[in-house]
Amino acid sequence: MTDAVNEQLITMNVASLVKLPSGKPPRPKVWTDPRVEVWRTSGVTPYPVMVWTAEQTAAFLERASRHRLFALFLLAAHCGLRRGEVCGLRWQDVDFKARSIEINQQIVQVGYHPTIGATKTEAGARALMLAKPVVVAVTEHRAAQRREAGKFGDAWLDTGLVFTNRDGTPLQPGRITDLFARLAREAGLPPIRLHDLRHGTATHALSAGVAIKVVSEMLGHSTTAITADLYTSVVDEAKRHAANAIAAQLERKMDGSGQPSRMRTA
């Protein structure tokens, strides 16, 4: 309509008069023990965006370790990759010697068909370092993929992608979302979206003291302001949860006097 005004086809753009809400995304909340208890009792998820604790994420990865796409979920959890980015990762962008990957494309689902496209933003094209467990998992996945290719022979489609179906065809992102939800249920965990695994990566990293600029670049955010706006509150909450967990452990060795039992009998 702005173009129509510039071309003098209409006198004004009435859409510019519409007042819209700010549209800020909901801030993530941690699945603390009380929230998990409420969810188990009522089946209601307390907030639109929920994040697993480190222990809950580890429980999910333990269940996922028995699936052929374990390396996909491990990579996503460690590096905070978007669904399309991990599905679109190519072998040529994996450097085993340097223990790093480059994100240069993603797979989006158009209808039922996976389509390769550019990253979500310019900042989304980035390089990421890999922890040793991730390198090991990706290495094992490469060997498994080669065995699958050998079984299919000429029928195997060589797309150059790291994560594929058994016949080499690209993964459908929607099916990965469904698989993630199933594995989470089988692990007995409260529900989160696959994208919230990315939120968890940021939360765990910031809680561990990683600089916000490093986390922002890892996630592919265009500015650190985006990262800070999303995760400041959830990191404080995660730290509080950790402090409470430590206190609970210590209280088992103490009584109401606040003194360790061995000191009371001394």
Tab-separated table of N, CA, C and O in Angstrom, residues 26-141:
chain	number	residue	atom	x	y	z
A	26	PRO	N	7.425	-14.247	24.189
A	26	PRO	CA	7.350	-14.613	25.609
A	26	PRO	C	8.698	-15.073	26.126
A	26	PRO	O	9.443	-15.759	25.435
A	27	ARG	N	9.025	-14.668	27.334
A	27	ARG	CA	10.303	-15.055	27.924
A	27	ARG	C	10.231	-16.475	28.461
A	27	ARG	O	9.232	-16.877	29.049
A	28	PRO	N	11.305	-17.244	28.285
A	28	PRO	CA	11.312	-18.629	28.760
A	28	PRO	C	11.246	-18.709	30.286
A	28	PRO	O	11.700	-17.808	30.991
A	29	LYS	N	10.682	-19.804	30.773
A	29	LYS	CA	10.642	-20.111	32.193
A	29	LYS	C	11.193	-21.516	32.408
A	29	LYS	O	11.007	-22.399	31.576
A	30	VAL	N	11.866	-21.704	33.545
A	30	VAL	CA	12.508	-22.984	33.842
A	30	VAL	C	11.491	-23.962	34.434
A	30	VAL	O	10.618	-23.577	35.219
A	31	TRP	N	11.623	-25.244	34.072
A	31	TRP	CA	10.794	-26.295	34.656
A	31	TRP	C	11.336	-26.631	36.047
A	31	TRP	O	12.044	-27.611	36.239
A	32	THR	N	11.008	-25.797	37.018
A	32	THR	CA	11.400	-26.067	38.393
A	32	THR	C	10.554	-27.207	38.955
A	32	THR	O	9.516	-27.570	38.390
A	33	ASP	N	10.982	-27.769	40.088
A	33	ASP	CA	10.258	-28.892	40.693
A	33	ASP	C	8.794	-28.562	40.988
A	33	ASP	O	7.904	-29.382	40.700
A	34	PRO	N	8.471	-27.388	41.569
A	34	PRO	CA	7.060	-27.070	41.804
A	34	PRO	C	6.230	-27.010	40.528
A	34	PRO	O	5.085	-27.452	40.491
A	35	ARG	N	6.811	-26.487	39.454
A	35	ARG	CA	6.079	-26.404	38.186
A	35	ARG	C	5.874	-27.786	37.588
A	35	ARG	O	4.824	-28.072	37.004
A	36	VAL	N	6.875	-28.641	37.731
A	36	VAL	CA	6.729	-30.015	37.245
A	36	VAL	C	5.622	-30.724	38.012
A	36	VAL	O	4.805	-31.461	37.432
A	37	GLU	N	5.570	-30.504	39.325
A	37	GLU	CA	4.552	-31.143	40.149
A	37	GLU	C	3.157	-30.701	39.734
A	37	GLU	O	2.231	-31.515	39.629
A	38	VAL	N	2.986	-29.398	39.478
A	38	VAL	CA	1.696	-28.890	39.020
A	38	VAL	C	1.330	-29.489	37.673
A	38	VAL	O	0.184	-29.891	37.441
A	39	TRP	N	2.301	-29.583	36.799
A	39	TRP	CA	2.047	-30.160	35.473
A	39	TRP	C	1.637	-31.629	35.585
A	39	TRP	O	0.702	-32.065	34.905
A	40	ARG	N	2.322	-32.380	36.418
A	40	ARG	CA	1.978	-33.797	36.568
A	40	ARG	C	0.583	-33.970	37.151
A	40	ARG	O	-0.114	-34.948	36.843
A	41	THR	N	0.167	-33.034	37.980
A	41	THR	CA	-1.159	-33.128	38.609
A	41	THR	C	-2.273	-32.669	37.680
A	41	THR	O	-3.327	-33.312	37.577
A	42	SER	N	-2.023	-31.566	36.977
A	42	SER	CA	-3.089	-30.950	36.169
A	42	SER	C	-2.940	-31.163	34.676
A	42	SER	O	-3.910	-31.012	33.917
A	43	GLY	N	-1.716	-31.476	34.224
A	43	GLY	CA	-1.465	-31.598	32.794
A	43	GLY	C	-1.344	-30.258	32.090
A	43	GLY	O	-1.287	-30.206	30.857
A	44	VAL	N	-1.283	-29.183	32.858
A	44	VAL	CA	-1.232	-27.839	32.286
A	44	VAL	C	0.199	-27.321	32.294
A	44	VAL	O	0.883	-27.364	33.318
A	45	THR	N	0.651	-26.827	31.136
A	45	THR	CA	1.965	-26.195	31.038
A	45	THR	C	1.833	-24.750	31.497
A	45	THR	O	1.009	-24.005	30.960
A	46	PRO	N	2.609	-24.331	32.488
A	46	PRO	CA	2.365	-23.033	33.124
A	46	PRO	C	2.639	-21.809	32.256
A	46	PRO	O	2.009	-20.774	32.442
A	47	TYR	N	3.594	-21.902	31.332
A	47	TYR	CA	3.954	-20.752	30.501
A	47	TYR	C	4.133	-21.207	29.048
A	47	TYR	O	4.424	-22.377	28.791
A	48	PRO	N	3.984	-20.282	28.096
A	48	PRO	CA	4.103	-20.660	26.680
A	48	PRO	C	5.467	-21.240	26.310
A	48	PRO	O	5.566	-22.124	25.465
A	49	VAL	N	6.541	-20.714	26.917
A	49	VAL	CA	7.896	-21.167	26.592
A	49	VAL	C	8.548	-21.690	27.868
A	49	VAL	O	8.754	-20.938	28.821
A	50	MET	N	8.862	-22.979	27.870
A	50	MET	CA	9.471	-23.613	29.038
A	50	MET	C	10.846	-24.162	28.670
A	50	MET	O	11.087	-24.555	27.525
A	51	VAL	N	11.733	-24.193	29.659
A	51	VAL	CA	13.109	-24.648	29.462
A	51	VAL	C	13.424	-25.744	30.462
A	51	VAL	O	13.091	-25.629	31.639
A	52	TRP	N	14.057	-26.806	29.997
A	52	TRP	CA	14.507	-27.853	30.897
A	52	TRP	C	15.721	-27.399	31.697
A	52	TRP	O	16.530	-26.599	31.227
A	53	THR	N	15.862	-27.964	32.887
A	53	THR	CA	17.102	-27.799	33.637
A	53	THR	C	18.181	-28.646	32.961
A	53	THR	O	17.900	-29.461	32.075
A	54	ALA	N	19.422	-28.479	33.407
A	54	ALA	CA	20.510	-29.283	32.854
A	54	ALA	C	20.266	-30.764	33.114
A	54	ALA	O	20.529	-31.609	32.244
A	55	GLU	N	19.740	-31.080	34.286
A	55	GLU	CA	19.469	-32.481	34.627
A	55	GLU	C	18.381	-33.064	33.723
A	55	GLU	O	18.465	-34.219	33.279
A	56	GLN	N	17.354	-32.277	33.443
A	56	GLN	CA	16.281	-32.736	32.565
A	56	GLN	C	16.776	-32.908	31.129
A	56	GLN	O	16.400	-33.874	30.447
A	57	THR	N	17.619	-31.985	30.684
A	57	THR	CA	18.195	-32.115	29.339
A	57	THR	C	19.042	-33.372	29.239
A	57	THR	O	18.996	-34.094	28.233
A	58	ALA	N	19.810	-33.653	30.289
A	58	ALA	CA	20.634	-34.864	30.303
A	58	ALA	C	19.771	-36.115	30.250
A	58	ALA	O	20.119	-37.103	29.581
A	59	ALA	N	18.614	-36.090	30.937
A	59	ALA	CA	17.703	-37.237	30.910
A	59	ALA	C	17.152	-37.455	29.505
A	59	ALA	O	17.005	-38.596	29.050
A	60	PHE	N	16.863	-36.367	28.808
A	60	PHE	CA	16.392	-36.498	27.427
A	60	PHE	C	17.477	-37.097	26.534
A	60	PHE	O	17.218	-37.999	25.725
A	61	LEU	N	18.689	-36.601	26.669
A	61	LEU	CA	19.783	-37.089	25.830
A	61	LEU	C	20.093	-38.548	26.114
A	61	LEU	O	20.496	-39.294	25.217
A	62	GLU	N	19.895	-38.971	27.353
A	62	GLU	CA	20.080	-40.385	27.687
A	62	GLU	C	19.095	-41.247	26.905
A	62	GLU	O	19.460	-42.286	26.375
A	63	ARG	N	17.850	-40.805	26.831
A	63	ARG	CA	16.853	-41.543	26.037
A	63	ARG	C	17.180	-41.449	24.548
A	63	ARG	O	17.101	-42.447	23.825
A	64	ALA	N	17.572	-40.274	24.071
A	64	ALA	CA	17.866	-40.087	22.651
A	64	ALA	C	19.090	-40.868	22.208
A	64	ALA	O	19.246	-41.158	21.010
A	65	SER	N	19.969	-41.227	23.145
A	65	SER	CA	21.203	-41.930	22.793
A	65	SER	C	20.935	-43.290	22.152
A	65	SER	O	21.817	-43.866	21.512
A	66	ARG	N	19.724	-43.809	22.295
A	66	ARG	CA	19.376	-45.110	21.711
A	66	ARG	C	18.710	-44.966	20.355
A	66	ARG	O	18.246	-45.963	19.792
A	67	HIS	N	18.671	-43.738	19.819
A	67	HIS	CA	18.056	-43.492	18.514
A	67	HIS	C	19.143	-43.168	17.490
A	67	HIS	O	20.190	-42.602	17.836
A	68	ARG	N	18.897	-43.498	16.233
A	68	ARG	CA	19.905	-43.288	15.194
A	68	ARG	C	20.228	-41.803	14.979
A	68	ARG	O	21.290	-41.471	14.444
A	69	LEU	N	19.340	-40.900	15.386
A	69	LEU	CA	19.582	-39.472	15.224
A	69	LEU	C	20.016	-38.810	16.532
A	69	LEU	O	19.833	-37.608	16.727
A	70	PHE	N	20.619	-39.606	17.407
A	70	PHE	CA	21.106	-39.065	18.674
A	70	PHE	C	22.034	-37.877	18.461
A	70	PHE	O	21.941	-36.853	19.155
A	71	ALA	N	22.946	-37.977	17.508
A	71	ALA	CA	23.914	-36.897	17.280
A	71	ALA	C	23.220	-35.592	16.910
A	71	ALA	O	23.708	-34.508	17.235
A	72	LEU	N	22.094	-35.680	16.226
A	72	LEU	CA	21.333	-34.475	15.863
A	72	LEU	C	20.879	-33.745	17.120
A	72	LEU	O	21.059	-32.526	17.261
A	73	PHE	N	20.282	-34.485	18.050
A	73	PHE	CA	19.764	-33.847	19.259
A	73	PHE	C	20.896	-33.379	20.173
A	73	PHE	O	20.795	-32.331	20.817
A	74	LEU	N	21.990	-34.141	20.220
A	74	LEU	CA	23.133	-33.736	21.034
A	74	LEU	C	23.735	-32.445	20.496
A	74	LEU	O	24.071	-31.527	21.259
A	75	LEU	N	23.856	-32.360	19.185
A	75	LEU	CA	24.398	-31.166	18.546
A	75	LEU	C	23.490	-29.964	18.801
A	75	LEU	O	23.966	-28.866	19.127
A	76	ALA	N	22.190	-30.169	18.676
A	76	ALA	CA	21.244	-29.079	18.911
A	76	ALA	C	21.302	-28.600	20.347
A	76	ALA	O	21.281	-27.388	20.623
A	77	ALA	N	21.399	-29.543	21.291
A	77	ALA	CA	21.412	-29.185	22.711
A	77	ALA	C	22.697	-28.460	23.101
A	77	ALA	O	22.687	-27.532	23.910
A	78	HIS	N	23.818	-28.863	22.520
A	78	HIS	CA	25.098	-28.257	22.865
A	78	HIS	C	25.293	-26.903	22.189
A	78	HIS	O	25.886	-25.998	22.785
A	79	CYS	N	24.833	-26.767	20.963
A	79	CYS	CA	25.157	-25.582	20.169
A	79	CYS	C	23.999	-24.614	19.985
A	79	CYS	O	24.182	-23.533	19.417
A	80	GLY	N	22.808	-24.988	20.448
A	80	GLY	CA	21.671	-24.090	20.316
A	80	GLY	C	21.231	-23.879	18.882
A	80	GLY	O	20.794	-22.787	18.503
A	81	LEU	N	21.314	-24.925	18.066
A	81	LEU	CA	20.944	-24.798	16.659
A	81	LEU	C	19.423	-24.760	16.495
A	81	LEU	O	18.688	-25.413	17.233
A	82	ARG	N	18.992	-24.001	15.512
A	82	ARG	CA	17.586	-24.040	15.126
A	82	ARG	C	17.304	-25.361	14.417
A	82	ARG	O	18.201	-26.006	13.880
A	83	ARG	N	16.039	-25.735	14.400
A	83	ARG	CA	15.648	-27.004	13.779
A	83	ARG	C	16.108	-27.083	12.327
A	83	ARG	O	16.709	-28.078	11.904
A	84	GLY	N	15.867	-26.039	11.567
A	84	GLY	CA	16.251	-26.055	10.162
A	84	GLY	C	17.746	-26.072	9.954
A	84	GLY	O	18.244	-26.632	8.977
A	85	GLU	N	18.492	-25.476	10.892
A	85	GLU	CA	19.946	-25.425	10.770
A	85	GLU	C	20.568	-26.799	10.968
A	85	GLU	O	21.472	-27.188	10.226
A	86	VAL	N	20.089	-27.533	11.967
A	86	VAL	CA	20.670	-28.859	12.213
A	86	VAL	C	20.257	-29.834	11.112
A	86	VAL	O	21.043	-30.703	10.708
A	87	CYS	N	19.042	-29.672	10.593
A	87	CYS	CA	18.611	-30.536	9.482
A	87	CYS	C	19.368	-30.219	8.196
A	87	CYS	O	19.571	-31.103	7.355
A	88	GLY	N	19.803	-28.969	8.043
A	88	GLY	CA	20.480	-28.556	6.815
A	88	GLY	C	21.994	-28.606	6.876
A	88	GLY	O	22.671	-28.221	5.913
A	89	LEU	N	22.555	-29.094	7.988
A	89	LEU	CA	24.012	-29.142	8.127
A	89	LEU	C	24.627	-30.097	7.107
A	89	LEU	O	24.153	-31.208	6.917
A	90	ARG	N	25.705	-29.661	6.452
A	90	ARG	CA	26.394	-30.470	5.440
A	90	ARG	C	27.719	-30.990	5.983
A	90	ARG	O	28.348	-30.350	6.818
A	91	TRP	N	28.140	-32.131	5.454
A	91	TRP	CA	29.430	-32.690	5.863
A	91	TRP	C	30.575	-31.757	5.507
A	91	TRP	O	31.579	-31.689	6.222
A	92	GLN	N	30.456	-31.032	4.420
A	92	GLN	CA	31.533	-30.129	4.024
A	92	GLN	C	31.712	-28.978	5.013
A	92	GLN	O	32.751	-28.304	5.011
A	93	ASP	N	30.711	-28.763	5.864
A	93	ASP	CA	30.794	-27.706	6.865
A	93	ASP	C	31.188	-28.232	8.247
A	93	ASP	O	31.114	-27.497	9.235
A	94	VAL	N	31.587	-29.501	8.299
A	94	VAL	CA	32.057	-30.097	9.550
A	94	VAL	C	33.566	-30.283	9.454
A	94	VAL	O	34.060	-30.934	8.547
A	95	ASP	N	34.289	-29.703	10.407
A	95	ASP	CA	35.746	-29.830	10.455
A	95	ASP	C	36.106	-30.636	11.697
A	95	ASP	O	36.135	-30.107	12.810
A	96	PHE	N	36.377	-31.934	11.509
A	96	PHE	CA	36.661	-32.792	12.651
A	96	PHE	C	37.982	-32.425	13.311
A	96	PHE	O	38.118	-32.514	14.537
A	97	LYS	N	38.958	-32.014	12.513
A	97	LYS	CA	40.265	-31.682	13.067
A	97	LYS	C	40.182	-30.456	13.968
A	97	LYS	O	40.772	-30.418	15.065
A	98	ALA	N	39.449	-29.442	13.520
A	98	ALA	CA	39.307	-28.209	14.301
A	98	ALA	C	38.175	-28.302	15.321
A	98	ALA	O	37.989	-27.388	16.118
A	99	ARG	N	37.416	-29.404	15.264
A	99	ARG	CA	36.251	-29.590	16.138
A	99	ARG	C	35.287	-28.412	16.013
A	99	ARG	O	34.930	-27.761	16.995
A	100	SER	N	34.885	-28.156	14.789
A	100	SER	CA	34.008	-27.014	14.549
A	100	SER	C	33.044	-27.323	13.405
A	100	SER	O	33.248	-28.261	12.630
A	101	ILE	N	31.970	-26.542	13.351
A	101	ILE	CA	31.029	-26.609	12.241
A	101	ILE	C	30.720	-25.196	11.780
A	101	ILE	O	30.905	-24.234	12.535
A	102	GLU	N	30.258	-25.083	10.542
A	102	GLU	CA	29.775	-23.804	10.031
A	102	GLU	C	28.312	-23.957	9.652
A	102	GLU	O	27.921	-24.958	9.039
A	103	ILE	N	27.522	-22.972	10.022
A	103	ILE	CA	26.109	-22.949	9.651
A	103	ILE	C	25.953	-22.003	8.475
A	103	ILE	O	26.161	-20.794	8.608
A	104	ASN	N	25.628	-22.547	7.320
A	104	ASN	CA	25.529	-21.738	6.102
A	104	ASN	C	24.178	-21.856	5.407
A	104	ASN	O	23.915	-21.135	4.443
A	105	GLN	N	23.336	-22.770	5.868
A	105	GLN	CA	22.041	-22.961	5.241
A	105	GLN	C	21.099	-23.618	6.244
A	105	GLN	O	21.505	-24.021	7.331
A	106	GLN	N	19.842	-23.710	5.869
A	106	GLN	CA	18.876	-24.416	6.691
A	106	GLN	C	17.856	-25.097	5.785
A	106	GLN	O	17.739	-24.770	4.595
A	107	ILE	N	17.146	-26.050	6.354
A	107	ILE	CA	16.056	-26.702	5.628
A	107	ILE	C	14.736	-26.229	6.214
A	107	ILE	O	14.533	-26.287	7.438
A	108	VAL	N	13.884	-25.719	5.372
A	108	VAL	CA	12.541	-25.321	5.789
A	108	VAL	C	11.547	-26.254	5.122
A	108	VAL	O	11.822	-26.839	4.069
A	109	GLN	N	10.413	-26.408	5.750
A	109	GLN	CA	9.400	-27.315	5.221
A	109	GLN	C	8.336	-26.519	4.497
A	109	GLN	O	7.620	-25.718	5.100
A	110	VAL	N	8.243	-26.702	3.206
A	110	VAL	CA	7.230	-26.051	2.381
A	110	VAL	C	6.177	-27.100	2.059
A	110	VAL	O	6.398	-27.983	1.232
A	111	GLY	N	5.038	-27.015	2.746
A	111	GLY	CA	4.057	-28.079	2.636
A	111	GLY	C	4.613	-29.337	3.267
A	111	GLY	O	4.964	-29.344	4.445
A	112	TYR	N	4.754	-30.389	2.474
A	112	TYR	CA	5.302	-31.643	2.981
A	112	TYR	C	6.758	-31.831	2.589
A	112	TYR	O	7.410	-32.773	3.009
A	113	HIS	N	7.273	-30.900	1.765
A	113	HIS	CA	8.590	-31.099	1.160
A	113	HIS	C	9.657	-30.249	1.854
A	113	HIS	O	9.481	-29.035	2.032
A	114	PRO	N	10.797	-30.852	2.241
A	114	PRO	CA	11.914	-30.084	2.798
A	114	PRO	C	12.632	-29.311	1.696
A	114	PRO	O	12.920	-29.854	0.629
A	115	THR	N	12.895	-28.037	1.943
A	115	THR	CA	13.530	-27.165	0.953
A	115	THR	C	14.730	-26.472	1.577
A	115	THR	O	14.644	-25.944	2.681
A	116	ILE	N	15.847	-26.475	0.891
A	116	ILE	CA	17.059	-25.834	1.383
A	116	ILE	C	17.014	-24.345	1.085
A	116	ILE	O	16.691	-23.924	-0.027
A	117	GLY	N	17.338	-23.539	2.103
A	117	GLY	CA	17.348	-22.096	1.933
A	117	GLY	C	18.442	-21.455	2.763
A	117	GLY	O	19.234	-22.133	3.434
A	118	ALA	N	18.487	-20.139	2.751
A	118	ALA	CA	19.488	-19.394	3.509
A	118	ALA	C	19.145	-19.435	4.997
A	118	ALA	O	18.039	-19.800	5.394
A	119	THR	N	20.113	-19.060	5.819
A	119	THR	CA	19.872	-18.985	7.250
A	119	THR	C	18.822	-17.917	7.544
A	119	THR	O	18.572	-17.031	6.721
A	120	LYS	N	18.234	-18.014	8.743
A	120	LYS	CA	17.128	-17.122	9.102
A	120	LYS	C	17.529	-15.662	9.013
A	120	LYS	O	16.767	-14.817	8.545
A	121	THR	N	18.722	-15.339	9.467
A	121	THR	CA	19.237	-13.972	9.410
A	121	THR	C	20.688	-14.008	8.940
A	121	THR	O	21.302	-15.077	8.864
A	122	GLU	N	21.237	-12.845	8.652
A	122	GLU	CA	22.640	-12.780	8.242
A	122	GLU	C	23.545	-13.270	9.369
A	122	GLU	O	24.544	-13.946	9.135
A	123	ALA	N	23.173	-12.945	10.615
A	123	ALA	CA	23.960	-13.392	11.765
A	123	ALA	C	23.849	-14.896	11.974
A	123	ALA	O	24.669	-15.493	12.670
A	124	GLY	N	22.831	-15.502	11.357
A	124	GLY	CA	22.649	-16.946	11.499
A	124	GLY	C	23.748	-17.753	10.843
A	124	GLY	O	23.975	-18.913	11.207
A	125	ALA	N	24.445	-17.169	9.857
A	125	ALA	CA	25.594	-17.835	9.237
A	125	ALA	C	26.781	-17.654	10.170
A	125	ALA	O	27.290	-16.535	10.337
A	126	ARG	N	27.221	-18.752	10.812
A	126	ARG	CA	28.216	-18.620	11.865
A	126	ARG	C	29.025	-19.897	12.004
A	126	ARG	O	28.639	-20.947	11.488
A	127	ALA	N	30.138	-19.789	12.713
A	127	ALA	CA	30.977	-20.947	13.017
A	127	ALA	C	30.838	-21.266	14.493
A	127	ALA	O	30.745	-20.373	15.334
A	128	LEU	N	30.833	-22.563	14.814
A	128	LEU	CA	30.643	-23.008	16.192
A	128	LEU	C	31.692	-24.064	16.533
A	128	LEU	O	31.996	-24.926	15.717
A	129	MET	N	32.205	-23.991	17.740
A	129	MET	CA	33.139	-24.996	18.220
A	129	MET	C	32.362	-26.135	18.880
A	129	MET	O	31.302	-25.907	19.471
A	130	LEU	N	32.891	-27.354	18.782
A	130	LEU	CA	32.213	-28.533	19.300
A	130	LEU	C	32.968	-29.116	20.489
A	130	LEU	O	34.197	-29.224	20.466
A	131	ALA	N	32.223	-29.497	21.511
A	131	ALA	CA	32.814	-30.209	22.635
A	131	ALA	C	33.157	-31.631	22.193
A	131	ALA	O	32.584	-32.162	21.230
A	132	LYS	N	34.083	-32.253	22.909
A	132	LYS	CA	34.555	-33.589	22.527
A	132	LYS	C	33.430	-34.625	22.425
A	132	LYS	O	33.392	-35.399	21.463
A	133	PRO	N	32.459	-34.660	23.384
A	133	PRO	CA	31.374	-35.649	23.253
A	133	PRO	C	30.556	-35.478	21.975
A	133	PRO	O	30.085	-36.465	21.400
A	134	VAL	N	30.413	-34.231	21.533
A	134	VAL	CA	29.660	-33.982	20.297
A	134	VAL	C	30.445	-34.487	19.096
A	134	VAL	O	29.887	-35.110	18.179
A	135	VAL	N	31.754	-34.241	19.083
A	135	VAL	CA	32.603	-34.729	17.985
A	135	VAL	C	32.530	-36.249	17.902
A	135	VAL	O	32.421	-36.827	16.815
A	136	VAL	N	32.581	-36.902	19.056
A	136	VAL	CA	32.519	-38.368	19.083
A	136	VAL	C	31.184	-38.851	18.513
A	136	VAL	O	31.141	-39.777	17.687
A	137	ALA	N	30.089	-38.212	18.928
A	137	ALA	CA	28.768	-38.628	18.462
A	137	ALA	C	28.608	-38.406	16.959
A	137	ALA	O	28.058	-39.261	16.249
A	138	VAL	N	29.100	-37.283	16.460
A	138	VAL	CA	28.989	-36.999	15.020
A	138	VAL	C	29.867	-37.957	14.225
A	138	VAL	O	29.487	-38.408	13.127
A	139	THR	N	31.031	-38.286	14.754
A	139	THR	CA	31.916	-39.258	14.087
A	139	THR	C	31.242	-40.618	13.990
A	139	THR	O	31.271	-41.271	12.930
A	140	GLU	N	30.636	-41.053	15.072
A	140	GLU	CA	29.928	-42.335	15.065
A	140	GLU	C	28.734	-42.292	14.128
A	140	GLU	O	28.416	-43.279	13.459
A	141	HIS	N	28.070	-41.146	14.063
A	141	HIS	CA	26.935	-41.002	13.146
A	141	HIS	C	27.389	-41.107	11.697
A	141	HIS	O	26.704	-41.717	10.866
